[in-house]
Short mmCIF file of C-alpha atoms in Angstrom, two decimals:
data_model
loop_
_atom_site.label_atom_id
_atom_site.label_comp_id
_atom_site.label_asym_id
_atom_site.label_seq_id
_atom_site.Cartn_x
_atom_site.Cartn_y
_atom_site.Cartn_z
CA UNK Z 1 -23.66 16.49 13.15
CA UNK Z 2 -27.55 16.81 14.14
CA UNK Z 3 -29.41 13.37 13.00
CA UNK Z 4 -32.29 15.07 12.49
CA UNK Z 5 -30.86 17.94 10.02
CA UNK Z 6 -30.35 14.85 7.24
CA UNK Z 7 -30.31 15.06 4.34
CA UNK Z 8 -26.50 16.53 4.46
CA UNK Z 9 -25.41 18.56 2.13
CA UNK Z 10 -21.92 16.85 2.21
CA UNK Z 11 -19.62 16.40 -1.00
CA UNK Z 12 -19.39 12.91 -2.14
CA UNK Z 13 -15.59 13.27 -2.36
CA UNK Z 14 -15.56 13.84 1.82
CA UNK Z 15 -17.03 10.55 2.70
CA UNK Z 16 -14.82 8.76 -0.07
CA UNK Z 17 -11.66 10.31 0.74
CA UNK Z 18 -12.45 9.24 4.66
CA UNK Z 19 -13.25 5.69 3.86
CA UNK Z 20 -10.32 5.34 1.49
CA UNK Z 21 -7.85 6.77 4.25
CA UNK Z 22 -9.82 5.23 7.37
CA UNK Z 23 -10.19 8.48 8.47
CA UNK Z 24 -12.92 7.36 11.35
CA UNK Z 25 -10.66 4.42 12.29
CA UNK Z 26 -7.56 6.43 12.76
CA UNK Z 27 -9.57 8.82 14.98
CA UNK Z 28 -11.22 5.76 16.86
CA UNK Z 29 -7.42 4.37 17.62
CA UNK Z 30 -6.02 7.48 19.02
CA UNK Z 31 -8.78 8.00 21.32
CA UNK Z 32 -8.41 4.87 22.42
CA UNK Z 33 -4.36 4.40 22.64
CA UNK Z 34 -5.46 7.81 24.72
CA UNK Z 35 -7.69 6.36 27.16
CA UNK Z 36 -4.90 3.54 27.52
CA UNK Z 37 -1.93 5.42 28.07
CA UNK Z 38 -3.01 8.47 29.67
CA UNK Z 39 -0.26 10.69 28.36
CA UNK Z 40 1.08 14.07 30.03
CA UNK Z 41 1.19 15.56 26.58
CA UNK Z 42 -1.77 14.45 24.65
CA UNK Z 43 -0.57 16.19 21.44
CA UNK Z 44 2.74 14.99 21.65
CA UNK Z 45 1.54 11.27 21.66
CA UNK Z 46 -1.08 11.35 18.99
CA UNK Z 47 1.74 12.64 16.89
CA UNK Z 48 4.55 9.87 17.93
CA UNK Z 49 1.36 7.79 17.47
CA UNK Z 50 0.84 8.55 13.94
CA UNK Z 51 4.41 8.49 13.34
CA UNK Z 52 4.66 4.68 14.17
CA UNK Z 53 2.07 3.99 11.43
CA UNK Z 54 1.03 0.39 12.81
CA UNK Z 55 -2.53 0.76 13.45
CA UNK Z 56 -3.04 -2.09 10.93
CA UNK Z 57 -0.42 -4.45 11.53
CA UNK Z 58 -1.42 -7.81 13.25
CA UNK Z 59 -1.38 -8.29 17.39
CA UNK Z 60 -2.60 -11.70 18.00
CA UNK Z 61 -2.68 -14.23 20.83
CA UNK Z 62 -2.91 -17.78 20.09
CA UNK Z 63 -4.16 -19.80 22.75
CA UNK Z 64 -5.15 -23.53 23.57
CA UNK Z 65 -4.61 -26.46 25.78
CA UNK Z 66 -1.41 -28.50 25.23
CA UNK Z 67 -0.95 -30.17 21.57
CA UNK Z 68 -3.99 -27.90 20.13
CA UNK Z 69 -0.82 -26.72 17.47
CA UNK Z 70 -0.54 -23.31 18.82
CA UNK Z 71 3.22 -23.02 17.89
CA UNK Z 72 2.48 -24.41 14.44
CA UNK Z 73 -0.60 -22.23 13.85
CA UNK Z 74 1.57 -18.74 15.40
CA UNK Z 75 4.92 -19.60 13.18
CA UNK Z 76 2.91 -19.75 9.85
CA UNK Z 77 0.83 -16.55 11.04
CA UNK Z 78 4.20 -15.11 11.48
CA UNK Z 79 5.56 -16.07 8.02
CA UNK Z 80 2.28 -15.18 5.97
CA UNK Z 81 2.21 -12.23 8.05
CA UNK Z 82 5.84 -11.06 8.16
CA UNK Z 83 4.84 -10.58 11.81
CA UNK Z 84 7.19 -11.29 14.78
CA UNK Z 85 6.94 -14.46 16.77
CA UNK Z 86 6.41 -14.36 20.63
CA UNK Z 87 6.32 -16.61 23.20
CA UNK Z 88 7.22 -16.77 27.00
CA UNK Z 89 10.24 -19.09 26.43
CA UNK Z 90 11.31 -16.25 23.92
CA UNK Z 91 11.37 -14.12 26.66
CA UNK Z 92 12.75 -15.84 29.13
CA UNK Z 93 15.73 -16.30 26.65
CA UNK Z 94 16.04 -12.69 25.62
CA UNK Z 95 19.01 -11.57 27.55
CA UNK Z 96 18.38 -7.90 26.39
CA UNK Z 97 15.28 -7.79 28.39
CA UNK Z 98 16.28 -5.85 31.78
CA UNK Z 99 14.06 -8.32 33.53
CA UNK Z 100 14.71 -11.79 31.69
CA UNK Z 101 17.21 -12.56 34.85
CA UNK Z 102 14.73 -11.70 37.40
CA UNK Z 103 12.44 -14.14 35.45
CA UNK Z 104 14.40 -16.91 35.08
CA UNK Z 105 15.38 -16.85 38.94
CA UNK Z 106 11.49 -16.73 39.81
CA UNK Z 107 10.86 -19.86 37.46
CA UNK Z 108 13.97 -21.75 39.52
CA UNK Z 109 13.30 -20.97 42.88
CA UNK Z 110 9.07 -20.88 42.59
CA UNK Z 111 8.40 -22.92 39.28
CA UNK Z 112 6.61 -20.07 37.94
CA UNK Z 113 6.85 -16.33 37.08
CA UNK Z 114 4.56 -13.77 38.35
CA UNK Z 115 1.75 -12.15 36.28
CA UNK Z 116 3.23 -8.44 36.37
CA UNK Z 117 6.89 -9.71 35.61
CA UNK Z 118 5.54 -11.30 32.50
CA UNK Z 119 3.54 -8.58 31.59
CA UNK Z 120 6.73 -6.01 32.42
CA UNK Z 121 8.79 -8.45 30.02
CA UNK Z 122 6.29 -8.66 27.06
CA UNK Z 123 5.69 -4.86 27.21
CA UNK Z 124 9.42 -3.62 26.74
CA UNK Z 125 9.31 -6.57 23.95
CA UNK Z 126 6.75 -5.19 22.01
CA UNK Z 127 8.51 -1.40 22.29
CA UNK Z 128 10.86 -3.12 19.82
CA UNK Z 129 10.99 -1.95 16.18
CA UNK Z 130 10.19 -4.99 14.38
CA UNK Z 131 6.99 -5.70 16.90
CA UNK Z 132 6.07 -1.89 16.17
CA UNK Z 133 6.17 -1.93 12.51
CA UNK Z 134 5.79 -5.91 11.86
CA UNK Z 135 3.24 -6.69 14.35
CA UNK Z 136 3.07 -9.38 16.35
CA UNK Z 137 2.37 -13.20 17.35
CA UNK Z 138 2.23 -14.53 21.00
CA UNK Z 139 1.87 -18.11 21.22
CA UNK Z 140 0.18 -19.99 24.25
CA UNK Z 141 0.19 -16.28 26.29
CA UNK Z 142 -1.96 -15.64 28.66
CA UNK Z 143 -2.43 -18.92 29.97
CA UNK Z 144 -4.81 -17.53 33.03
CA UNK Z 145 -7.33 -14.58 33.40
CA UNK Z 146 -4.85 -12.91 36.32
CA UNK Z 147 -2.24 -12.71 33.45
CA UNK Z 148 -4.74 -11.49 30.82
CA UNK Z 149 -6.15 -8.55 33.02
CA UNK Z 150 -2.54 -7.76 33.99
CA UNK Z 151 -1.56 -7.45 30.15
CA UNK Z 152 -4.25 -5.28 29.77
CA UNK Z 153 -3.62 -3.03 32.98
CA UNK Z 154 0.20 -2.08 30.96
CA UNK Z 155 -1.88 -1.52 27.53
CA UNK Z 156 -1.49 -4.33 25.81
CA UNK Z 157 -4.57 -5.42 23.98
CA UNK Z 158 -4.50 -7.67 21.02
CA UNK Z 159 -6.67 -7.07 18.25
CA UNK Z 160 -7.59 -10.97 17.59
CA UNK Z 161 -7.46 -13.73 19.76
CA UNK Z 162 -7.74 -17.41 18.51
CA UNK Z 163 -8.63 -20.38 20.89
CA UNK Z 164 -7.85 -23.45 19.59
CA UNK Z 165 -10.04 -26.62 21.04
CA UNK Z 166 -10.01 -30.17 20.52
CA UNK Z 167 -11.10 -33.66 22.03
CA UNK Z 168 -9.07 -34.42 25.09
CA UNK Z 169 -8.45 -37.81 23.69
CA UNK Z 170 -7.08 -36.35 20.36
CA UNK Z 171 -4.84 -33.73 22.46
CA UNK Z 172 -3.02 -36.54 24.61
CA UNK Z 173 -2.43 -38.79 21.29
CA UNK Z 174 -0.63 -35.67 20.15
CA UNK Z 175 0.81 -34.81 23.16
CA UNK Z 176 2.45 -37.87 23.79
CA UNK Z 177 4.50 -37.92 20.29
CA UNK Z 178 5.58 -34.76 20.69
CA UNK Z 179 9.23 -34.06 20.12
CA UNK Z 180 11.43 -31.13 19.90
CA UNK Z 181 14.65 -29.96 18.33
CA UNK Z 182 16.91 -28.67 21.33
CA UNK Z 183 19.33 -26.68 19.14
CA UNK Z 184 16.39 -24.69 16.74
CA UNK Z 185 13.37 -25.75 19.30
CA UNK Z 186 11.45 -26.44 16.19
CA UNK Z 187 8.26 -29.32 17.63
CA UNK Z 188 7.75 -32.53 15.85
CA UNK Z 189 5.53 -35.41 16.36
CA UNK Z 190 6.20 -39.25 15.50
CA UNK Z 191 3.31 -39.76 13.78
CA UNK Z 192 2.12 -36.37 11.88
CA UNK Z 193 5.15 -34.04 11.60
CA UNK Z 194 8.80 -36.81 11.64
CA UNK Z 195 11.65 -34.34 9.93
CA UNK Z 196 13.06 -35.47 6.58
CA UNK Z 197 16.58 -34.63 8.24
CA UNK Z 198 18.18 -37.45 10.03
CA UNK Z 199 20.72 -34.78 11.59
CA UNK Z 200 17.55 -33.39 13.10
CA UNK Z 201 16.13 -37.13 13.98
CA UNK Z 202 18.86 -37.95 15.71
CA UNK Z 203 19.22 -35.11 18.39
CA UNK Z 204 14.93 -34.68 18.90
CA UNK Z 205 14.55 -35.17 22.62
CA UNK Z 206 11.32 -35.79 24.67
CA UNK Z 207 10.19 -32.18 26.33
CA UNK Z 208 9.53 -32.09 30.03
CA UNK Z 209 6.07 -32.70 31.17
CA UNK Z 210 4.57 -35.11 28.49
CA UNK Z 211 3.63 -38.06 30.48
CA UNK Z 212 -0.46 -38.78 30.49
CA UNK Z 213 -0.36 -38.09 34.18
CA UNK Z 214 1.50 -34.30 33.29
CA UNK Z 215 -0.74 -33.74 30.23
CA UNK Z 216 -3.93 -34.39 32.10
CA UNK Z 217 -3.43 -32.42 34.44
CA UNK Z 218 -2.17 -29.55 32.09
CA UNK Z 219 -5.75 -30.11 30.18
CA UNK Z 220 -7.29 -29.75 33.41
CA UNK Z 221 -5.94 -26.22 34.31
CA UNK Z 222 -6.40 -24.87 30.83
CA UNK Z 223 -9.97 -26.07 30.68
CA UNK Z 224 -10.22 -24.28 33.96
CA UNK Z 225 -8.75 -21.02 32.74
CA UNK Z 226 -10.14 -20.66 29.27
CA UNK Z 227 -13.56 -19.31 30.27
CA UNK Z 228 -11.82 -17.02 32.15
CA UNK Z 229 -9.50 -15.96 29.40
CA UNK Z 230 -12.87 -15.76 26.98
CA UNK Z 231 -14.76 -13.27 29.54
CA UNK Z 232 -11.41 -10.76 29.27
CA UNK Z 233 -11.74 -10.67 25.31
CA UNK Z 234 -15.32 -11.47 24.83
CA UNK Z 235 -15.54 -9.19 21.42
CA UNK Z 236 -12.52 -10.04 19.56
CA UNK Z 237 -11.88 -13.98 20.20
CA UNK Z 238 -12.63 -17.05 17.43
CA UNK Z 239 -12.87 -20.55 18.81
CA UNK Z 240 -11.18 -22.73 16.06
CA UNK Z 241 -11.58 -26.55 15.99
CA UNK Z 242 -7.89 -28.00 15.96
CA UNK Z 243 -9.32 -31.64 15.17
CA UNK Z 244 -8.92 -31.28 11.75
CA UNK Z 245 -5.97 -30.97 9.07
CA UNK Z 246 -3.49 -28.55 10.19
CA UNK Z 247 -4.23 -26.49 6.43
CA UNK Z 248 -7.61 -26.16 7.31
CA UNK Z 249 -6.86 -24.98 11.11
CA UNK Z 250 -4.85 -22.30 9.57
CA UNK Z 251 -6.85 -21.15 6.75
CA UNK Z 252 -9.75 -20.42 9.10
CA UNK Z 253 -6.97 -18.63 11.23
CA UNK Z 254 -5.86 -16.52 8.98
CA UNK Z 255 -9.08 -15.23 7.33
CA UNK Z 256 -10.08 -14.52 10.98
CA UNK Z 257 -6.66 -12.34 11.77
CA UNK Z 258 -7.28 -10.46 8.42
CA UNK Z 259 -10.71 -9.62 9.37
CA UNK Z 260 -11.22 -6.23 10.48
CA UNK Z 261 -13.43 -5.82 13.76
CA UNK Z 262 -16.60 -4.02 13.50
CA UNK Z 263 -16.50 -0.31 12.94
CA UNK Z 264 -18.94 2.48 14.41
CA UNK Z 265 -17.91 4.85 11.23
CA UNK Z 266 -20.85 6.51 9.28
CA UNK Z 267 -20.91 4.32 6.44
CA UNK Z 268 -23.10 5.44 3.31
CA UNK Z 269 -23.12 2.18 0.74
CA UNK Z 270 -22.35 2.98 -2.84
CA UNK Z 271 -22.86 -0.19 -4.95
CA UNK Z 272 -21.75 -0.95 -8.49
CA UNK Z 273 -23.02 -3.94 -10.16
CA UNK Z 274 -21.54 -4.65 -13.18
CA UNK Z 275 -22.19 -8.25 -15.11
CA UNK Z 276 -23.28 -9.73 -18.57
CA UNK Z 277 -26.88 -9.15 -19.65
CA UNK Z 278 -29.15 -12.05 -17.91
CA UNK Z 279 -26.78 -12.10 -15.09
CA UNK Z 280 -29.18 -10.74 -12.39
CA UNK Z 281 -28.08 -7.25 -11.46
CA UNK Z 282 -31.57 -6.07 -11.65
CA UNK Z 283 -33.33 -8.50 -8.84
CA UNK Z 284 -29.77 -8.13 -7.08
CA UNK Z 285 -30.17 -4.23 -6.76
CA UNK Z 286 -34.33 -4.84 -6.14
CA UNK Z 287 -32.82 -7.14 -2.95
CA UNK Z 288 -30.64 -4.68 -1.65
CA UNK Z 289 -33.36 -1.91 -1.90
CA UNK Z 290 -35.85 -4.13 -0.33
CA UNK Z 291 -33.74 -4.83 2.61
CA UNK Z 292 -31.44 -1.62 3.02
CA UNK Z 293 -33.18 1.16 1.70
CA UNK Z 294 -30.82 1.94 -1.09
CA UNK Z 295 -31.98 4.16 -3.97
CA UNK Z 296 -32.16 2.09 -6.88
CA UNK Z 297 -30.22 3.71 -10.03
CA UNK Z 298 -31.00 1.62 -13.30
CA UNK Z 299 -29.08 3.61 -15.73
CA UNK Z 300 -31.41 2.28 -18.85
CA UNK Z 301 -34.90 3.70 -16.37
CA UNK Z 302 -32.94 7.04 -16.26
CA UNK Z 303 -32.60 7.63 -19.29
CA UNK Z 304 -36.26 6.19 -20.49
CA UNK Z 305 -37.71 8.36 -17.55
CA UNK Z 306 -36.07 11.30 -19.45
CA UNK Z 307 -37.52 10.32 -22.55
CA UNK Z 308 -41.27 10.03 -21.42
CA UNK Z 309 -41.02 13.20 -19.52
CA UNK Z 310 -40.24 14.91 -22.89
CA UNK Z 311 -37.52 17.17 -20.82
CA UNK Z 312 -34.69 19.00 -22.59
CA UNK Z 313 -32.38 16.00 -21.95
CA UNK Z 314 -34.86 13.68 -22.83
CA UNK Z 315 -34.85 15.18 -26.58
CA UNK Z 316 -31.15 15.01 -26.80
CA UNK Z 317 -31.36 10.80 -25.43
CA UNK Z 318 -34.30 10.27 -28.42
CA UNK Z 319 -32.09 10.26 -31.43
CA UNK Z 320 -30.32 7.15 -30.00
CA UNK Z 321 -32.84 5.31 -28.92
CA UNK Z 322 -34.01 5.33 -32.44
CA UNK Z 323 -30.81 4.15 -33.92
CA UNK Z 324 -29.55 2.06 -31.51
CA UNK Z 325 -26.42 3.54 -30.75
CA UNK Z 326 -25.07 4.15 -27.22
CA UNK Z 327 -25.86 7.07 -25.68
CA UNK Z 328 -23.11 10.00 -25.62
CA UNK Z 329 -21.05 9.82 -22.78
CA UNK Z 330 -21.33 13.53 -22.13
CA UNK Z 331 -25.28 13.24 -22.16
CA UNK Z 332 -24.98 10.26 -20.01
CA UNK Z 333 -23.01 11.45 -17.39
CA UNK Z 334 -25.00 14.38 -17.00
CA UNK Z 335 -28.10 12.21 -16.43
CA UNK Z 336 -26.34 10.19 -13.95
CA UNK Z 337 -24.78 13.12 -11.99
CA UNK Z 338 -28.24 14.94 -11.42
CA UNK Z 339 -29.72 11.36 -9.83
CA UNK Z 340 -26.60 10.81 -7.76
CA UNK Z 341 -26.30 13.73 -6.09
CA UNK Z 342 -30.45 14.17 -5.46
CA UNK Z 343 -30.37 14.30 -1.21
CA UNK Z 344 -32.16 10.36 -1.08
CA UNK Z 345 -28.84 8.92 -2.58
CA UNK Z 346 -26.10 11.16 -0.41
CA UNK Z 347 -28.04 10.30 2.43
CA UNK Z 348 -29.41 6.70 2.04
CA UNK Z 349 -26.77 5.30 -0.53
CA UNK Z 350 -27.43 3.89 -3.81
CA UNK Z 351 -27.31 1.01 -5.66
CA UNK Z 352 -25.79 1.28 -9.57
CA UNK Z 353 -26.18 -1.03 -12.59
CA UNK Z 354 -25.87 -0.26 -16.30
CA UNK Z 355 -23.51 1.67 -16.16
CA UNK Z 356 -20.37 2.35 -16.58
CA UNK Z 357 -19.96 0.33 -19.89
CA UNK Z 358 -16.38 0.64 -20.38
CA UNK Z 359 -13.05 2.20 -18.50
CA UNK Z 360 -13.54 5.79 -20.05
CA UNK Z 361 -17.08 6.17 -18.29
CA UNK Z 362 -15.59 4.64 -15.24
CA UNK Z 363 -13.12 7.44 -15.28
CA UNK Z 364 -15.28 10.29 -16.33
CA UNK Z 365 -17.72 8.97 -13.04
CA UNK Z 366 -14.47 9.02 -10.52
CA UNK Z 367 -13.85 12.61 -11.57
CA UNK Z 368 -17.58 14.08 -11.31
CA UNK Z 369 -16.87 12.86 -7.35
CA UNK Z 370 -18.90 9.42 -7.89
CA UNK Z 371 -17.28 6.20 -6.76
CA UNK Z 372 -18.74 3.07 -5.45
CA UNK Z 373 -17.27 1.82 -2.00
CA UNK Z 374 -18.42 -1.72 -3.51
CA UNK Z 375 -17.84 -3.34 -6.98
CA UNK Z 376 -19.36 -6.77 -7.54
CA UNK Z 377 -18.80 -8.71 -10.74
CA UNK Z 378 -21.59 -11.17 -11.35
CA UNK Z 379 -20.05 -13.57 -14.11
CA UNK Z 380 -22.25 -15.65 -16.34
CA UNK Z 381 -21.55 -17.89 -19.19
CA UNK Z 382 -22.93 -16.80 -22.14
CA UNK Z 383 -25.06 -19.81 -23.09
CA UNK Z 384 -26.50 -19.56 -19.62
CA UNK Z 385 -27.47 -15.87 -20.49
CA UNK Z 386 -29.09 -16.68 -23.33
CA UNK Z 387 -30.97 -19.49 -21.59
CA UNK Z 388 -32.04 -17.15 -19.15
CA UNK Z 389 -33.56 -14.04 -21.45
CA UNK Z 390 -34.24 -15.56 -25.19
CA UNK Z 391 -36.85 -17.70 -23.46
CA UNK Z 392 -38.37 -15.54 -20.92
CA UNK Z 393 -41.64 -13.72 -22.21
CA UNK Z 394 -44.97 -11.36 -20.75
CA UNK Z 395 -48.49 -12.27 -20.85
CA UNK Z 396 -49.72 -8.16 -22.32
CA UNK Z 397 -53.13 -9.01 -20.79
CA UNK Z 398 -51.79 -9.36 -17.09
CA UNK Z 399 -47.95 -8.17 -17.01
CA UNK Z 400 -46.84 -11.45 -15.65
CA UNK Z 401 -43.54 -12.49 -16.89
CA UNK Z 402 -43.24 -16.15 -17.86
CA UNK Z 403 -40.18 -18.47 -19.02
CA UNK Z 404 -40.43 -21.74 -20.91
CA UNK Z 405 -37.74 -23.43 -18.67
CA UNK Z 406 -38.36 -22.07 -14.99
CA UNK Z 407 -41.90 -20.49 -15.13
CA UNK Z 408 -43.92 -21.85 -18.03
CA UNK Z 409 -47.49 -20.81 -17.94
CA UNK Z 410 -49.91 -23.32 -16.97
CA UNK Z 411 -53.01 -22.02 -19.03
CA UNK Z 412 -52.70 -22.81 -22.79
CA UNK Z 413 -54.69 -19.54 -23.39
CA UNK Z 414 -51.94 -17.73 -21.62
CA UNK Z 415 -49.16 -19.41 -23.61
CA UNK Z 416 -50.26 -18.30 -26.93
CA UNK Z 417 -50.53 -14.95 -25.96
CA UNK Z 418 -47.46 -14.64 -24.28
CA UNK Z 419 -44.87 -12.02 -26.49
CA UNK Z 420 -40.60 -11.82 -25.78
CA UNK Z 421 -39.37 -8.69 -25.77
CA UNK Z 422 -37.49 -7.34 -29.07
CA UNK Z 423 -34.27 -6.93 -26.61
CA UNK Z 424 -34.51 -10.72 -25.96
CA UNK Z 425 -33.97 -11.88 -29.50
CA UNK Z 426 -30.85 -14.30 -29.85
CA UNK Z 427 -29.07 -11.83 -32.10
CA UNK Z 428 -29.41 -9.11 -29.52
CA UNK Z 429 -28.47 -11.10 -26.50
CA UNK Z 430 -25.51 -12.46 -28.20
CA UNK Z 431 -23.88 -8.99 -29.38
CA UNK Z 432 -24.39 -7.20 -25.96
CA UNK Z 433 -22.67 -10.26 -24.29
CA UNK Z 434 -19.78 -9.88 -26.63
CA UNK Z 435 -20.04 -6.11 -26.26
CA UNK Z 436 -19.51 -6.80 -22.24
CA UNK Z 437 -16.50 -9.23 -22.71
CA UNK Z 438 -14.49 -6.73 -24.46
CA UNK Z 439 -14.89 -4.34 -21.96
CA UNK Z 440 -14.98 -6.39 -18.68
CA UNK Z 441 -11.38 -6.98 -18.90
CA UNK Z 442 -10.64 -3.24 -18.42
CA UNK Z 443 -13.12 -2.54 -16.11
CA UNK Z 444 -11.47 -5.42 -13.75
CA UNK Z 445 -8.07 -3.99 -14.02
CA UNK Z 446 -9.15 -0.63 -13.33
CA UNK Z 447 -11.70 -1.92 -10.20
CA UNK Z 448 -8.90 -3.64 -8.66
CA UNK Z 449 -10.54 -4.56 -5.21
CA UNK Z 450 -14.00 -5.88 -6.86
CA UNK Z 451 -16.05 -8.69 -5.61
CA UNK Z 452 -16.39 -11.60 -8.46
CA UNK Z 453 -19.17 -14.02 -7.87
CA UNK Z 454 -20.71 -16.99 -9.73
CA UNK Z 455 -24.24 -15.74 -11.41
CA UNK Z 456 -25.18 -19.19 -12.53
CA UNK Z 457 -26.73 -19.85 -8.98
CA UNK Z 458 -29.42 -19.32 -6.60
CA UNK Z 459 -30.57 -15.45 -6.66
CA UNK Z 460 -30.49 -15.58 -2.63
CA UNK Z 461 -27.14 -17.08 -2.44
CA UNK Z 462 -25.61 -13.99 -4.66
CA UNK Z 463 -27.21 -11.80 -2.35
CA UNK Z 464 -26.16 -13.31 0.78
CA UNK Z 465 -22.50 -12.99 -0.55
CA UNK Z 466 -23.44 -9.18 -1.90
CA UNK Z 467 -24.82 -8.42 1.79
CA UNK Z 468 -21.98 -10.12 3.68
CA UNK Z 469 -19.49 -7.88 1.86
CA UNK Z 470 -21.61 -4.69 2.26
CA UNK Z 471 -22.21 -4.63 6.00
CA UNK Z 472 -18.56 -6.22 6.90
CA UNK Z 473 -15.31 -4.48 6.47
CA UNK Z 474 -13.32 -5.43 4.24
CA UNK Z 475 -10.81 -7.41 5.04
CA UNK Z 476 -6.71 -6.04 5.26
CA UNK Z 477 -4.58 -6.02 2.54
CA UNK Z 478 -1.37 -4.62 3.00
CA UNK Z 479 0.99 -5.19 0.41
CA UNK Z 480 3.39 -7.42 2.51
CA UNK Z 481 0.54 -9.50 3.25
CA UNK Z 482 0.36 -12.98 1.23
CA UNK Z 483 -3.32 -14.11 1.19
CA UNK Z 484 -2.72 -17.83 1.07
CA UNK Z 485 -4.40 -20.92 2.57
CA UNK Z 486 -1.09 -23.30 3.55
CA UNK Z 487 2.01 -22.28 4.33
CA UNK Z 488 3.34 -22.97 1.00
CA UNK Z 489 1.74 -20.42 -0.28
CA UNK Z 490 -0.73 -22.49 -2.57
CA UNK Z 491 -4.56 -21.63 -2.63
#
């Protein structure tokens, strides 16, 4: 579309559908695959690509120097993501691969396997159904930039590359205590990870190449090769400090692997802020408007503008203001629809607060074609809300707002003329908080992908959190993924 023709008259439902089903990302993935594989029949290739339905499955390299914990982290990732574990040793042992025997011959004769042979075996293995449908995590490969480029030449490109890093002294100490179970190939350590099973203890053996001299040589080789690997994957790698508890390393790795890469998809923010009175919805909306030029849609202000403008809709709203009852849903939705359908909301996006009050209104809003793509619940205890609202007042002479605790007036004369808004009386605030508490449980269930924030903290900290969730893609959350910070599944 021509950007100069904005605002585009696109039905809101189109953008919602495209975002929900990742249409732009789907087209981008297919285009990338076409450029990588350059098939003779692009249409048939794209059909087969769609049938695989594996754009969101993990494809991860876990790299690092010896004893950095690559195998442990890779195995834990596979367990939590239900992915397939791969490593060079597994490829050599896999007799189903056509060139595994050739690779073993090279290893015995020359001490190493050529890069093109590794790439060929890995390409064949990644074509198996478990790797295609579940995804894969590759442990300890590639080791050099040449190997990485060879993998790229056959179309093997990971979505995430994890680089584990730790001081050499720590790595040497870890490596010298390493033991391997020859039956299961599990790695153990004499100090940090000793097996409980006595039978396993008896059969542990010390692997080759872990003497101090051999370890130093491997570390030096790793230090030489890592910069080249980082150059090969400049935009999708993350360096993680491995000199910390293993659960912390895993938590950081899992968070990175579940993150989506930056997308160039057109994105119009539609933000909904929900929270009890005093939770700071108006302030957060103002901050978003100031920085991102969103349209600030305060539902209460919309109603008051209609009444003040003496419009036909305002005449219908005015009796509700006098009685203290909520405005009828049909009237409220007509006012909201008229505002959200304006060109500025369609082209710049909006931040809505003060609506919906309950699930019925949320459903009606969705049926109108206006659905938020980011929902934030600002949680705040009632006693804190009472302190924030019931002790604020306004100077009628200057319009300046004060608070008896957080911003008291320094002038005694100003203090005496302060006036409190009738809406901030303790009884009214408490009643509003009770109404919100009754409705919020159903709203939380309805907006199942909402983000919950603690509103009892510095407002700019809250804004940074909202901002980070607004500008970054939401993490991948397939049903088969378990979001946990430790291998036992405890948060």
